[in-house]
XYZ file of C-alpha atoms in Angstrom:
704
model
C 30.835 21.768 -2.528
C 34.619 21.463 -3.065
C 36.441 23.657 -5.583
C 40.038 23.557 -6.682
C 42.830 25.666 -5.886
C 45.719 24.672 -7.746
C 46.711 21.220 -6.371
C 44.590 21.464 -3.255
C 40.870 21.024 -2.408
C 39.237 24.023 -1.187
C 35.979 23.336 0.692
C 33.313 25.995 0.124
C 32.073 27.743 2.654
C 28.295 28.463 1.316
C 25.835 27.204 3.625
C 23.368 24.719 2.205
C 19.446 24.112 2.870
C 19.329 21.233 5.032
C 16.386 18.588 4.149
C 15.210 15.551 6.690
C 13.267 12.690 5.468
C 12.970 9.355 6.405
C 14.953 6.807 4.456
C 18.323 7.224 2.560
C 16.587 6.009 -0.626
C 14.106 8.969 -0.803
C 16.947 11.290 0.347
C 18.959 10.086 -2.614
C 15.855 10.839 -5.106
C 14.968 14.346 -3.810
C 18.692 15.527 -3.317
C 19.038 15.068 -7.572
C 16.152 17.384 -7.669
C 16.810 20.071 -5.291
C 20.303 20.407 -6.754
C 23.504 21.873 -5.295
C 22.102 24.449 -2.997
C 20.476 21.407 -0.913
C 21.497 18.432 1.322
C 19.334 15.805 2.305
C 19.586 13.178 4.906
C 17.783 10.480 6.297
C 16.380 9.854 10.266
C 15.844 6.121 9.345
C 12.500 6.995 10.529
C 11.430 7.493 13.823
C 14.315 9.404 16.352
C 12.163 9.746 19.760
C 9.468 7.185 20.915
C 7.951 5.870 24.458
C 10.573 4.039 26.247
C 10.429 0.220 26.367
C 11.122 -0.685 29.259
C 8.195 1.021 30.807
C 4.562 2.418 30.393
C 6.203 6.200 29.737
C 2.603 7.938 29.906
C 1.642 9.704 33.392
C -1.825 9.189 33.190
C -2.169 11.563 36.538
C -0.980 14.584 34.461
C -3.379 14.407 31.040
C -1.520 11.413 29.876
C 1.677 13.218 29.321
C 4.191 10.776 27.238
C 7.778 10.725 28.212
C 9.533 10.230 24.818
C 13.141 9.437 25.155
C 15.966 9.180 21.832
C 15.215 5.483 20.082
C 18.157 3.367 21.752
C 21.068 2.878 18.388
C 19.396 6.448 16.988
C 22.493 7.735 18.756
C 24.930 8.570 15.902
C 22.192 9.271 13.437
C 20.823 12.274 16.073
C 24.207 13.687 16.234
C 24.832 14.022 12.480
C 21.461 15.136 12.458
C 22.252 17.824 14.809
C 25.904 18.502 13.113
C 24.381 18.969 9.971
C 21.396 21.273 11.257
C 24.100 23.826 12.778
C 25.982 24.428 9.757
C 22.806 24.648 7.436
C 21.488 27.822 6.232
C 17.765 26.407 6.756
C 16.146 23.190 7.597
C 13.457 21.517 6.172
C 11.352 18.564 7.472
C 10.004 16.210 4.498
C 8.896 13.079 6.199
C 5.554 11.293 4.644
C 2.434 13.265 4.155
C 0.705 11.516 7.228
C -0.311 11.177 10.769
C 3.043 9.209 10.982
C 5.156 11.728 9.044
C 3.947 14.577 10.784
C 5.093 13.161 14.009
C 8.977 12.086 12.610
C 9.049 15.789 11.573
C 8.091 16.912 15.303
C 10.338 14.688 17.288
C 13.091 16.033 14.867
C 12.161 19.242 15.579
C 12.167 19.139 19.099
C 15.377 17.205 18.738
C 17.204 20.099 16.582
C 15.247 23.072 18.544
C 14.088 24.482 15.611
C 11.085 27.150 15.978
C 7.584 25.647 16.005
C 6.706 28.545 14.163
C 8.646 28.126 11.294
C 7.272 27.524 7.934
C 9.927 24.013 7.376
C 7.208 21.291 7.005
C 7.403 19.961 3.257
C 4.860 17.516 1.835
C 4.440 16.016 -1.465
C 2.004 13.447 -2.521
C 4.739 11.733 -5.297
C 8.852 11.712 -5.458
C 8.351 13.206 -8.967
C 10.926 16.330 -9.945
C 7.632 19.082 -10.639
C 6.102 17.997 -7.497
C 9.003 18.226 -5.124
C 9.853 21.394 -6.043
C 6.608 22.596 -6.109
C 6.492 21.611 -2.531
C 9.437 23.581 -1.634
C 7.527 26.804 -2.655
C 5.004 26.280 -0.371
C 6.524 24.690 3.038
C 4.113 25.464 6.082
C 4.541 24.661 9.832
C 3.951 21.369 11.351
C 0.357 20.689 11.792
C 0.255 19.955 15.562
C -3.622 18.214 14.859
C -2.033 15.660 12.985
C 0.507 15.094 15.411
C -1.602 15.141 18.259
C -3.624 12.017 16.354
C -0.972 10.188 15.959
C -0.115 10.680 19.589
C -3.514 9.799 20.944
C -3.308 6.415 18.997
C 0.119 5.705 20.270
C -0.690 6.496 24.022
C -3.738 4.777 23.835
C -2.257 1.656 21.844
C 0.405 1.880 25.070
C -2.047 1.845 27.580
C -3.995 -0.815 26.568
C -0.661 -2.658 25.793
C 1.504 -2.679 28.260
C -1.731 -2.634 30.926
C -3.022 -6.343 29.330
C 0.191 -7.822 28.044
C 1.840 -8.187 31.886
C -1.037 -9.822 33.061
C -0.917 -12.207 29.974
C 2.513 -12.886 31.096
C 1.630 -13.653 34.533
C -1.556 -15.642 33.724
C -0.752 -17.544 30.515
C 2.712 -17.708 28.852
C 5.696 -15.230 28.767
C 6.099 -13.366 25.869
C 2.484 -12.125 24.994
C 1.105 -9.241 23.838
C -2.272 -7.668 23.285
C -3.740 -4.549 21.562
C -6.746 -2.781 20.065
C -6.342 -3.800 16.316
C -4.613 -7.011 16.737
C -7.261 -8.231 19.322
C -9.793 -7.611 16.783
C -8.297 -9.477 14.144
C -7.768 -12.593 16.228
C -11.535 -12.043 17.388
C -12.648 -12.131 13.505
C -10.359 -15.313 12.961
C -11.645 -17.382 15.731
C -15.438 -16.342 15.038
C -15.226 -17.277 11.660
C -13.231 -20.933 12.849
C -16.371 -21.169 14.921
C -19.061 -19.895 12.405
C -16.990 -23.391 10.349
C -17.293 -25.634 13.579
C -21.166 -25.256 13.854
C -21.810 -25.044 10.295
C -24.182 -28.069 9.540
C -24.173 -29.157 5.526
C -27.250 -29.318 3.747
C -28.037 -31.533 0.852
C -29.188 -29.593 -2.716
C -29.082 -30.910 -6.107
C -29.118 -29.609 -9.978
C -29.853 -30.972 -12.750
C -27.750 -29.626 -16.285
C -29.401 -31.184 -19.267
C -28.490 -30.789 -23.023
C -30.641 -29.283 -25.865
C -30.639 -29.431 -29.163
C -32.054 -26.962 -31.495
C -31.405 -28.008 -35.225
C -27.595 -28.955 -35.385
C -26.822 -26.662 -32.543
C -26.780 -27.975 -29.178
C -26.478 -25.858 -25.547
C -26.780 -26.679 -21.647
C -29.594 -25.303 -19.789
C -30.208 -25.674 -15.341
C -33.156 -27.357 -14.238
C -35.252 -23.769 -12.873
C -38.483 -24.845 -11.497
C -42.266 -26.063 -11.751
C -45.463 -24.331 -13.131
C -43.570 -21.244 -13.705
C -42.226 -20.888 -10.227
C -38.370 -21.286 -9.026
C -38.134 -24.232 -6.776
C -34.818 -25.908 -5.169
C -34.445 -29.797 -5.471
C -33.201 -30.754 -1.681
C -32.910 -34.687 -2.268
C -32.489 -37.480 -5.437
C -36.561 -38.267 -4.657
C -37.098 -34.531 -5.623
C -34.755 -34.896 -8.604
C -37.025 -38.147 -9.657
C -40.161 -36.320 -9.773
C -38.847 -33.810 -11.439
C -37.421 -36.377 -14.512
C -40.332 -38.688 -14.014
C -42.766 -35.747 -15.513
C -40.678 -35.337 -18.370
C -41.445 -36.951 -21.504
C -38.227 -37.980 -23.352
C -40.358 -38.081 -26.736
C -41.506 -34.599 -26.567
C -39.614 -31.445 -27.906
C -39.470 -28.374 -24.949
C -41.254 -25.326 -25.895
C -38.982 -21.924 -26.259
C -41.412 -19.945 -24.082
C -38.759 -16.806 -23.655
C -35.821 -15.239 -25.004
C -34.502 -12.362 -23.321
C -31.540 -10.380 -24.704
C -29.897 -7.410 -23.016
C -26.928 -5.566 -23.706
C -24.743 -5.363 -20.096
C -21.908 -2.550 -19.391
C -19.693 -3.449 -16.704
C -17.491 -1.015 -15.535
C -13.815 -0.632 -14.321
C -12.567 -0.831 -10.757
C -11.304 2.371 -9.135
C -7.614 2.887 -8.678
C -5.816 1.204 -5.597
C -6.202 2.100 -2.367
C -3.925 0.416 0.437
C -6.750 -2.017 1.247
C -7.956 -2.771 -2.099
C -3.677 -2.985 -3.541
C -3.074 -5.523 -0.438
C -5.970 -7.301 -1.446
C -5.382 -7.880 -5.289
C -1.863 -8.134 -4.569
C -2.411 -11.331 -2.358
C -4.940 -12.703 -4.553
C -2.860 -12.034 -7.989
C 0.649 -12.203 -7.356
C 0.616 -14.004 -3.760
C 1.848 -11.374 -1.701
C 1.794 -10.797 2.018
C 0.359 -7.386 3.045
C 3.829 -6.840 4.329
C 5.578 -7.429 0.895
C 3.015 -5.599 -1.391
C 3.666 -2.211 1.165
C 7.472 -2.841 1.533
C 7.765 -3.057 -2.574
C 5.250 -0.203 -3.176
C 7.407 1.986 -0.901
C 10.787 1.382 -2.980
C 8.910 2.372 -6.063
C 7.285 5.404 -3.848
C 10.546 6.604 -2.740
C 12.719 6.455 -6.154
C 13.942 3.977 -8.518
C 16.838 4.653 -11.127
C 16.069 5.094 -14.847
C 19.104 5.683 -16.197
C 20.768 8.804 -17.292
C 18.208 10.235 -19.267
C 15.769 10.507 -15.908
C 17.929 9.499 -13.069
C 16.017 8.293 -9.590
C 12.267 8.513 -10.103
C 9.650 7.985 -7.659
C 6.931 5.578 -9.898
C 3.957 5.851 -7.646
C 1.949 8.505 -5.343
C 1.837 7.833 -1.740
C 0.696 4.140 -0.947
C -0.914 5.028 2.589
C -4.237 6.190 1.092
C -8.265 5.613 1.263
C -9.306 7.694 -0.829
C -10.450 6.680 -4.989
C -9.581 10.271 -6.121
C -6.986 11.355 -8.799
C -5.855 14.448 -9.845
C -6.732 16.338 -12.878
C -3.414 16.264 -14.501
C -3.506 12.539 -13.927
C -6.797 11.971 -15.281
C -5.803 14.425 -18.238
C -2.199 12.229 -19.075
C -4.365 9.074 -19.027
C -6.865 10.558 -21.425
C -3.830 11.288 -24.086
C -2.400 8.187 -23.629
C -5.441 5.651 -24.231
C -6.160 8.175 -27.368
C -3.174 7.440 -28.412
C -2.217 4.089 -27.758
C -6.171 2.062 -27.747
C -8.402 4.808 -29.677
C -11.087 7.211 -28.950
C -13.556 4.320 -28.874
C -11.208 3.016 -24.940
C -11.235 6.419 -24.124
C -13.625 7.127 -20.669
C -15.830 10.158 -21.652
C -17.187 11.083 -18.444
C -15.424 12.113 -15.244
C -15.463 9.314 -12.473
C -17.466 9.537 -9.197
C -15.649 7.039 -6.979
C -17.334 7.058 -3.550
C -14.881 6.451 -0.983
C -15.166 3.957 1.853
C -17.295 5.345 5.020
C -14.556 7.088 7.354
C -12.031 7.480 5.153
C -9.861 10.332 5.289
C -9.626 11.568 1.985
C -5.675 12.940 2.812
C -4.109 11.755 -0.622
C -5.324 10.553 -4.064
C -5.234 6.992 -4.593
C -2.230 5.239 -5.744
C -1.110 5.375 -9.203
C 1.722 5.749 -11.293
C 3.443 9.328 -11.418
C 3.430 9.354 -14.719
C 1.113 7.031 -17.060
C 3.686 7.160 -19.914
C 6.155 5.329 -18.045
C 4.609 1.644 -19.224
C 5.420 -1.323 -17.105
C 6.907 -2.810 -20.559
C 9.488 0.482 -20.878
C 10.579 -0.572 -17.181
C 10.630 -4.197 -17.385
C 14.412 -4.780 -17.531
C 15.048 -1.766 -14.696
C 13.249 -3.400 -12.066
C 13.067 -6.235 -10.056
C 10.803 -9.017 -10.734
C 8.181 -8.128 -7.706
C 8.955 -4.446 -8.264
C 7.490 -4.730 -11.800
C 4.744 -7.036 -10.856
C 3.504 -4.531 -8.525
C 4.200 -1.924 -10.471
C 2.499 -3.452 -13.283
C -0.896 -4.218 -11.687
C -1.003 -0.724 -9.944
C -0.139 1.028 -13.597
C -3.156 -1.402 -15.276
C -5.553 -1.116 -13.052
C -5.353 2.931 -12.770
C -5.192 3.138 -16.626
C -8.109 0.474 -17.032
C -10.140 2.871 -14.374
C -9.791 5.724 -17.208
C -11.265 3.545 -19.718
C -14.796 2.528 -21.048
C -17.073 -0.115 -19.800
C -16.862 -3.687 -21.145
C -20.202 -4.112 -22.745
C -21.433 -7.844 -23.150
C -24.753 -9.147 -25.100
C -26.327 -11.337 -22.507
C -29.318 -13.920 -23.726
C -31.504 -16.132 -21.074
C -33.435 -19.003 -22.563
C -36.568 -20.449 -20.919
C -37.717 -23.490 -22.063
C -40.322 -25.902 -20.587
C -42.714 -29.347 -20.971
C -45.224 -30.986 -18.987
C -44.664 -27.706 -16.494
C -40.875 -28.290 -15.802
C -39.073 -25.418 -16.754
C -35.136 -25.318 -17.772
C -32.969 -21.765 -17.961
C -29.598 -21.192 -19.710
C -27.622 -18.364 -19.699
C -25.268 -17.175 -22.266
C -23.414 -14.043 -22.776
C -20.643 -12.760 -25.269
C -18.322 -10.031 -24.755
C -19.481 -7.001 -27.469
C -16.388 -4.603 -26.539
C -13.315 -5.115 -24.445
C -13.100 -1.299 -23.242
C -10.953 -1.494 -19.890
C -10.615 -5.460 -19.916
C -8.317 -5.060 -22.712
C -5.999 -3.485 -20.310
C -7.125 -5.304 -16.819
C -9.305 -7.953 -15.490
C -9.534 -7.967 -11.488
C -9.330 -11.858 -10.308
C -12.782 -12.403 -9.901
C -13.354 -11.646 -13.902
C -9.851 -13.876 -14.980
C -11.975 -17.157 -14.659
C -15.190 -15.850 -16.048
C -15.588 -17.127 -20.013
C -18.249 -16.549 -22.374
C -20.789 -19.135 -23.025
C -22.325 -18.198 -26.209
C -25.939 -19.924 -27.399
C -27.248 -20.510 -30.543
C -29.556 -18.338 -32.122
C -33.053 -19.043 -30.499
C -36.445 -17.691 -31.225
C -39.454 -17.939 -28.539
C -42.227 -20.559 -30.424
C -39.284 -22.407 -31.514
C -38.920 -26.144 -29.905
C -35.587 -28.298 -29.068
C -34.709 -31.484 -27.889
C -33.599 -32.842 -24.951
C -30.778 -34.585 -25.188
C -28.700 -35.936 -22.004
C -29.693 -35.590 -18.295
C -27.086 -34.842 -15.739
C -28.355 -34.812 -11.660
C -25.808 -33.695 -9.526
C -25.816 -33.864 -5.780
C -24.053 -31.374 -3.976
C -23.685 -30.224 -0.094
C -23.681 -26.577 1.080
C -19.984 -25.238 2.104
C -18.643 -23.679 5.336
C -17.839 -20.084 5.490
C -14.282 -20.113 4.176
C -11.222 -19.138 6.545
C -9.838 -15.790 6.134
C -6.977 -15.106 3.738
C -4.928 -12.211 3.958
C -7.122 -10.325 1.480
C -10.188 -11.227 3.271
C -8.969 -10.088 6.666
C -7.612 -6.723 5.472
C -10.608 -6.440 3.634
C -12.885 -7.484 6.895
C -11.081 -5.029 9.137
C -11.542 -2.153 6.744
C -15.143 -3.040 6.169
C -15.430 -2.966 10.388
C -13.880 0.568 10.602
C -11.147 -1.102 12.335
C -7.875 0.599 11.903
C -6.428 2.689 8.897
C -4.360 1.808 5.763
C -0.970 1.674 7.957
C -2.035 -0.777 10.492
C -3.001 -3.448 8.314
C -0.065 -5.123 7.514
C 1.645 -4.828 11.257
C -1.261 -5.994 12.634
C -1.550 -9.402 10.735
C 2.041 -9.746 10.644
C 1.952 -9.542 14.852
C -0.917 -12.173 15.192
C 1.197 -14.547 13.009
C 4.509 -13.631 15.083
C 2.675 -14.553 18.844
C 1.464 -17.021 17.233
C -2.080 -16.935 17.682
C -2.967 -17.651 14.609
C -1.188 -20.026 11.919
C -1.845 -20.162 8.039
C -2.851 -23.680 6.470
C -1.927 -22.887 3.047
C -3.324 -19.495 2.468
C -6.062 -19.470 5.003
C -5.584 -18.173 8.485
C -6.396 -21.221 11.716
C -6.083 -19.675 14.976
C -4.160 -21.850 17.566
C -4.520 -23.153 20.771
C -2.931 -20.378 22.568
C -4.756 -17.754 19.850
C -8.246 -19.068 21.710
C -6.784 -18.955 24.928
C -5.838 -15.249 24.582
C -8.897 -14.149 22.778
C -11.220 -15.937 25.720
C -9.315 -13.723 28.158
C -9.757 -10.598 26.336
C -13.226 -11.156 25.298
C -14.267 -12.038 28.934
C -12.201 -9.242 31.358
C -11.295 -6.709 28.676
C -14.989 -6.558 26.548
C -13.876 -3.151 24.737
C -10.767 -4.015 23.449
C -12.384 -6.460 21.198
C -15.699 -4.249 20.854
C -15.651 -3.168 16.871
C -17.813 -0.670 17.063
C -16.068 0.951 20.260
C -12.773 0.929 18.186
C -14.056 2.128 14.794
C -15.260 5.197 16.549
C -12.172 5.719 18.360
C -10.873 5.912 14.485
C -13.628 8.529 13.768
C -12.474 10.199 16.911
C -8.936 10.273 15.791
C -10.020 12.075 12.849
C -11.726 14.461 14.500
C -8.809 14.758 16.487
C -6.616 15.370 13.095
C -9.481 17.841 11.685
C -8.628 20.184 15.006
C -12.461 19.265 16.371
C -11.572 17.339 19.668
C -8.976 17.520 22.109
C -6.577 14.249 21.991
C -6.178 14.565 26.504
C -10.025 14.120 26.477
C -10.439 11.134 23.592
C -7.769 9.123 25.236
C -9.410 9.892 28.519
C -12.873 9.219 27.390
C -11.421 5.668 26.337
C -9.121 5.103 28.651
C -11.029 4.930 32.103
C -13.481 2.430 31.506
C -10.731 0.153 30.258
C -8.891 0.894 33.444
C -11.952 0.033 35.552
C -11.620 -3.361 33.293
C -8.419 -3.770 34.532
C -8.573 -3.393 37.951
C -11.353 -6.415 38.309
C -9.183 -8.366 35.984
C -6.043 -8.386 37.757
C -7.651 -10.050 40.610
C -10.305 -12.274 38.747
C -8.340 -14.024 36.287
C -6.938 -17.124 37.091
C -3.810 -18.775 35.770
C -4.264 -20.675 32.807
C -2.338 -24.001 32.485
C -1.617 -25.015 28.626
C -1.622 -28.523 29.228
C 1.629 -30.783 27.745
C 0.477 -33.793 25.568
C 2.230 -37.042 26.156
C 4.429 -37.386 23.471
C 4.762 -41.161 23.608
C 8.290 -42.181 23.625
C 11.053 -40.892 26.244
C 13.540 -38.460 26.011
C 17.075 -40.072 24.794
C 18.827 -38.538 27.299
C 17.462 -38.860 30.674
C 14.897 -41.577 29.755
C 12.105 -39.396 31.521
C 8.837 -39.101 29.025
C 8.634 -36.397 26.281
C 5.859 -34.332 26.221
C 4.367 -32.443 23.353
C 4.797 -28.202 24.542
C 3.609 -25.065 23.059
C 6.220 -22.736 21.517
C 6.669 -19.382 19.287
C 6.570 -21.363 16.126
C 4.441 -23.903 17.032
C 4.332 -27.277 19.063
C 7.608 -29.237 19.714
C 8.837 -32.398 21.781
C 10.561 -31.559 24.914
C 11.749 -33.618 27.858
C 9.295 -33.519 30.701
C 12.068 -32.922 33.198
C 12.454 -29.321 32.220
C 14.804 -27.361 33.189
C 16.567 -30.143 34.719
C 16.457 -31.574 31.100
C 16.509 -29.594 28.149
C 16.658 -31.868 25.541
C 13.825 -30.539 22.491
C 12.890 -32.115 19.272
C 11.238 -30.547 16.197
C 7.903 -32.379 15.221
C 8.260 -34.020 11.939
C 5.319 -35.549 9.952
C 6.161 -38.725 8.194
C 4.541 -39.096 4.663
C 4.900 -42.801 4.240
C 7.774 -42.708 1.588
C 11.004 -44.555 2.101
C 13.712 -42.141 1.476
C 14.702 -42.458 -2.563
C 17.993 -41.776 -2.035
C 19.585 -43.959 1.153
C 16.834 -45.944 0.706
C 17.064 -46.341 4.952
C 15.130 -43.545 6.519
C 11.800 -41.941 6.031
C 10.786 -39.116 4.292
C 8.861 -36.481 6.038
C 7.469 -32.997 5.966
C 9.574 -29.808 7.054
C 8.726 -26.242 7.187
C 11.490 -23.509 5.777
C 12.187 -20.170 7.456
C 10.185 -18.720 5.408
C 6.955 -21.539 5.969
C 7.042 -22.908 3.149
C 7.034 -26.886 3.033
C 9.639 -29.237 1.887
C 10.507 -32.775 1.860
C 13.756 -34.097 3.200
C 15.164 -37.561 4.388
C 14.729 -38.484 8.249
C 18.644 -39.881 8.817
C 19.773 -36.321 7.917
C 22.769 -35.374 7.982
C 23.534 -38.653 7.545
C 21.569 -38.651 4.139
C 20.847 -35.436 2.262
C 17.957 -35.582 0.319
C 15.714 -32.652 0.247
C 13.159 -31.777 -2.564
C 10.695 -28.859 -2.354
C 8.160 -31.740 -4.633
C 6.557 -34.649 -2.562
C 8.217 -38.033 -3.448
C 5.332 -40.505 -4.134
C 7.078 -43.663 -3.492
C 7.286 -44.745 -6.797
C 9.968 -44.845 -9.746
C 9.760 -43.410 -13.018
C 8.826 -46.316 -15.828
C 11.290 -44.719 -18.278
C 14.543 -43.680 -16.633
C 14.132 -45.027 -12.944
C 14.256 -41.259 -11.135
C 12.071 -41.294 -8.110
C 8.480 -39.635 -9.194
C 6.911 -36.486 -7.048
C 3.375 -35.028 -7.068
C 3.376 -31.339 -7.905
C 0.612 -28.655 -8.222
C 0.359 -27.347 -11.837
C -2.429 -25.216 -13.874
C -5.384 -26.825 -13.438
C -4.859 -29.581 -10.381
C -1.987 -31.681 -9.740
C 0.433 -34.308 -11.556
C 2.811 -37.431 -10.966
C 5.849 -35.811 -12.586
C 9.661 -37.285 -13.293
C 11.702 -34.239 -12.296
C 13.684 -35.131 -15.734
C 11.073 -34.455 -17.553
C 10.242 -37.654 -19.358
C 7.051 -38.783 -17.690
C 4.059 -37.470 -16.269
C 0.464 -38.809 -14.939
C -2.557 -37.116 -13.837
C -3.687 -37.730 -10.164
C -7.474 -39.294 -10.639
C -9.872 -37.222 -8.261
């Protein structure tokens, strides 16, 4: 504090309590809540870690880690020490998880704080009441949490720093391997192998239109003589149609009416948030976590409320919520939507097997802060993610949606058709939220039909189909697969997926992951020589053991030893047996325009490119571009080529750049608009693709 004395500033000698958090935005939010007796500063994440230049783990002496101050953190550490010296008391308020506990422990060590001091403060949401309440009950640093984080960090270092040099020597510089990333890569490659092995099978359906009185409805072929039957080819279809007498009516044999209730989904965990944000908002997992962190650490809501954390902690695998949050949601739903929409029974959501359940589910810190009330304050992406979290949580506290369903069986000469209909009877939670799987489903209302009635066959529409191969992984489905296999924890999914893309082990084709040649080579080597690393059960069991360390049931040194010793034997064998892998350069079919030597196609960090075969004597390189067969609509000389932006988004430009500066996000089609002569483009629109004039004067549907 600074006080006035005449015309001079006199610094206050009163000591303040020092609070250390990880990020400046979090520091800013918390300092406003705690008031003038507290000074809150940020460590900017970890301050100590294992050295980058060496292993940093003494294997011979109980895997003792050699921590050093992180390069570039000198000024931050100096400021922390300076502030700590003059502070009345130091509090460590890093995030409420293993990583946060480890950060608090490292900061405590650097500042020379007493390990027995009750200086660790944790809170699951950054709101005034929760923060003040947490400072009333500080605790000592939980060494079980620290040891669990240390065990993971040390094992990952032992694996990564042992395998990576082998990959560098035998395959290519700059490669890496790790426990979770190796399994993520393995899953992508196994899926690709399943797709390659897939043999499509032919099958047919018959959708028919029936008429009952004045009403028409559709039904599908179901079976023969009361038993379900599949149609494998056109001959079988014709045999079925041959049994049908078009002059005779179909008898309505059975009408089944039921009331079906659909229960709302639980509030978000880290995994389900990443999946739904990817599907609904097209967010990458890293982007989802970055925006969620902003919402958690605090947003300035103006003079009335100041800076407030809008959601609870976003790294969690639990579906439970607090009684206070339940009560507030119930009050809000009663007032906003009415009593019929408010859930009567308390939810009992079962967590994923192996969940730590350390924090409650992701929810708004106050349900009264509706997305609409924050629209002018939040950025577009913050608003979209907050709306998703808010609506999912509110819906989870609402009543089920109720549907009237109707199943109708019709038959003639032993040929059976079935019609299914449904109609929403009561919206329930769907008034607020629908998952991606629900938004595509529409009511199918059947006319009033009764057993014993007849219906006349109007038309038959046989259709040939082929079974489809399994879908490639998207970010959402890969996160789901990692979680279902018990590999990694909520905090690891985003960096794992980011790593396998940065190493060019996988690439995105649209929204789907495809393995690269480099990824397949690395996966083959790891599977052949380090089978435990890509053994899903082995890695999932390790996650359980890390949980046991956190609970104080296991010693971290014994756990690391148990996992490292078999790996060390594999390592010893691999160094002798692995032969150098040659990634063959493909001929490019053209000569270098500098030295005249043949050009080849090489594999780089960001994909394939053209390079001179005389490298390193000649360093000429060129990007590989894809012509789309269209002449540039601006200069009429160059070819339009497909390029990629820094964010991997496809755009189109002229091959004569920079002489011609034509560029377009939409694909030119090589024709001009019949109305104004402007070039036409192909554009994705709701429901398909269209050919459009950028000036908006012309459009035509693309024929499928």
